[in-house]
CSV table of C-alpha atoms in Angstrom, one decimal:
chain,number,residue,atom,x,y,z
A,123,MET,CA,24.0,-20.6,29.4
A,124,SER,CA,21.3,-18.5,31.2
A,125,VAL,CA,22.0,-15.4,29.4
A,126,ILE,CA,20.6,-16.9,26.4
A,127,TYR,CA,17.5,-17.3,28.5
A,128,ILE,CA,17.9,-13.6,30.0
A,129,LEU,CA,18.6,-12.4,26.3
A,130,LEU,CA,15.1,-13.8,25.2
A,131,SER,CA,12.6,-12.7,27.2
A,132,ILE,CA,13.7,-9.1,26.9
A,133,SER,CA,13.9,-9.5,23.4
A,134,ILE,CA,10.5,-11.0,23.4
A,135,ILE,CA,9.3,-8.2,26.4
A,136,VAL,CA,10.1,-5.3,23.7
A,137,ALA,CA,8.5,-6.7,20.7
A,138,VAL,CA,5.5,-7.1,22.3
A,139,VAL,CA,6.1,-3.2,23.6
A,140,PHE,CA,6.8,-1.6,19.9
A,141,PHE,CA,3.9,-4.4,18.5
A,142,ILE,CA,1.6,-2.8,21.0
A,143,ALA,CA,2.7,1.2,20.7
A,144,PHE,CA,3.1,0.0,16.8
A,145,ILE,CA,-1.1,-1.0,17.1
A,146,SER,CA,-1.7,2.2,19.1
A,147,ALA,CA,-0.1,3.9,16.7
A,148,VAL,CA,-2.7,2.3,14.1
A,149,LYS,CA,-6.1,2.8,16.0
A,150,SER,CA,-5.6,7.0,16.8
A,151,GLY,CA,-5.0,7.9,13.4
A,152,GLN,CA,-0.9,8.9,12.7
A,153,TYR,CA,-0.6,6.6,10.2
A,154,ASP,CA,-3.6,8.2,8.0
A,155,ASP,CA,-3.0,10.5,5.3
A,156,SER,CA,-5.1,13.9,5.8
A,157,TYR,CA,-2.3,15.7,2.9
A,158,THR,CA,-3.4,14.0,0.1
A,159,PRO,CA,-7.3,14.2,-0.1
A,160,SER,CA,-6.5,18.1,-0.3
A,161,VAL,CA,-4.3,18.3,-2.8
A,162,ARG,CA,-5.2,15.5,-5.0
A,163,MET,CA,-7.8,17.8,-7.8
A,164,LEU,CA,-4.2,20.2,-7.8
A,165,PHE,CA,-2.1,17.1,-9.8
A,166,GLU,CA,-3.6,16.3,-13.7
A,167,ASP,CA,-4.8,13.1,-14.1
A,168,GLU,CA,-3.2,10.5,-16.0
A,169,LEU,CA,-4.8,9.8,-19.4
A,170,VAL,CA,-5.4,6.2,-20.4
A,171,LYS,CA,-4.8,5.6,-23.9
A,172,GLU,CA,-8.0,3.8,-25.8
A,173,GLN,CA,-6.7,0.3,-27.9
A,174,PRO,CA,-8.1,0.2,-31.5
A,175,LYS,CA,-11.5,-1.4,-31.9
A,176,PRO,CA,-10.5,-4.4,-34.1
A,177,SER,CA,-12.6,-3.9,-38.0
A,178,ILE,CA,-15.5,-6.0,-38.5
A,179,LYS,CA,-15.5,-5.9,-42.2
A,180,GLN,CA,-13.8,-8.4,-43.6
A,181,LYS,CA,-13.5,-8.6,-47.7
A,182,LYS,CA,-14.8,-12.7,-48.4
A,183,THR,CA,-13.0,-13.8,-51.1
A,184,ASN,CA,-14.5,-16.0,-53.6
């Protein structure tokens, strides 16, 4: 039973270490995208299809 407590404490310590490493990597800018803005002008913009406007003209039948 004591092995479970040891493994649980070790796993929590490892999880905290990985969480601290992740936070420090995010703060240092390791996940910032510096490549895409430089090549964005090379890609074509996607065309936005306009929806047809409904006609207001309607004939009234009397």
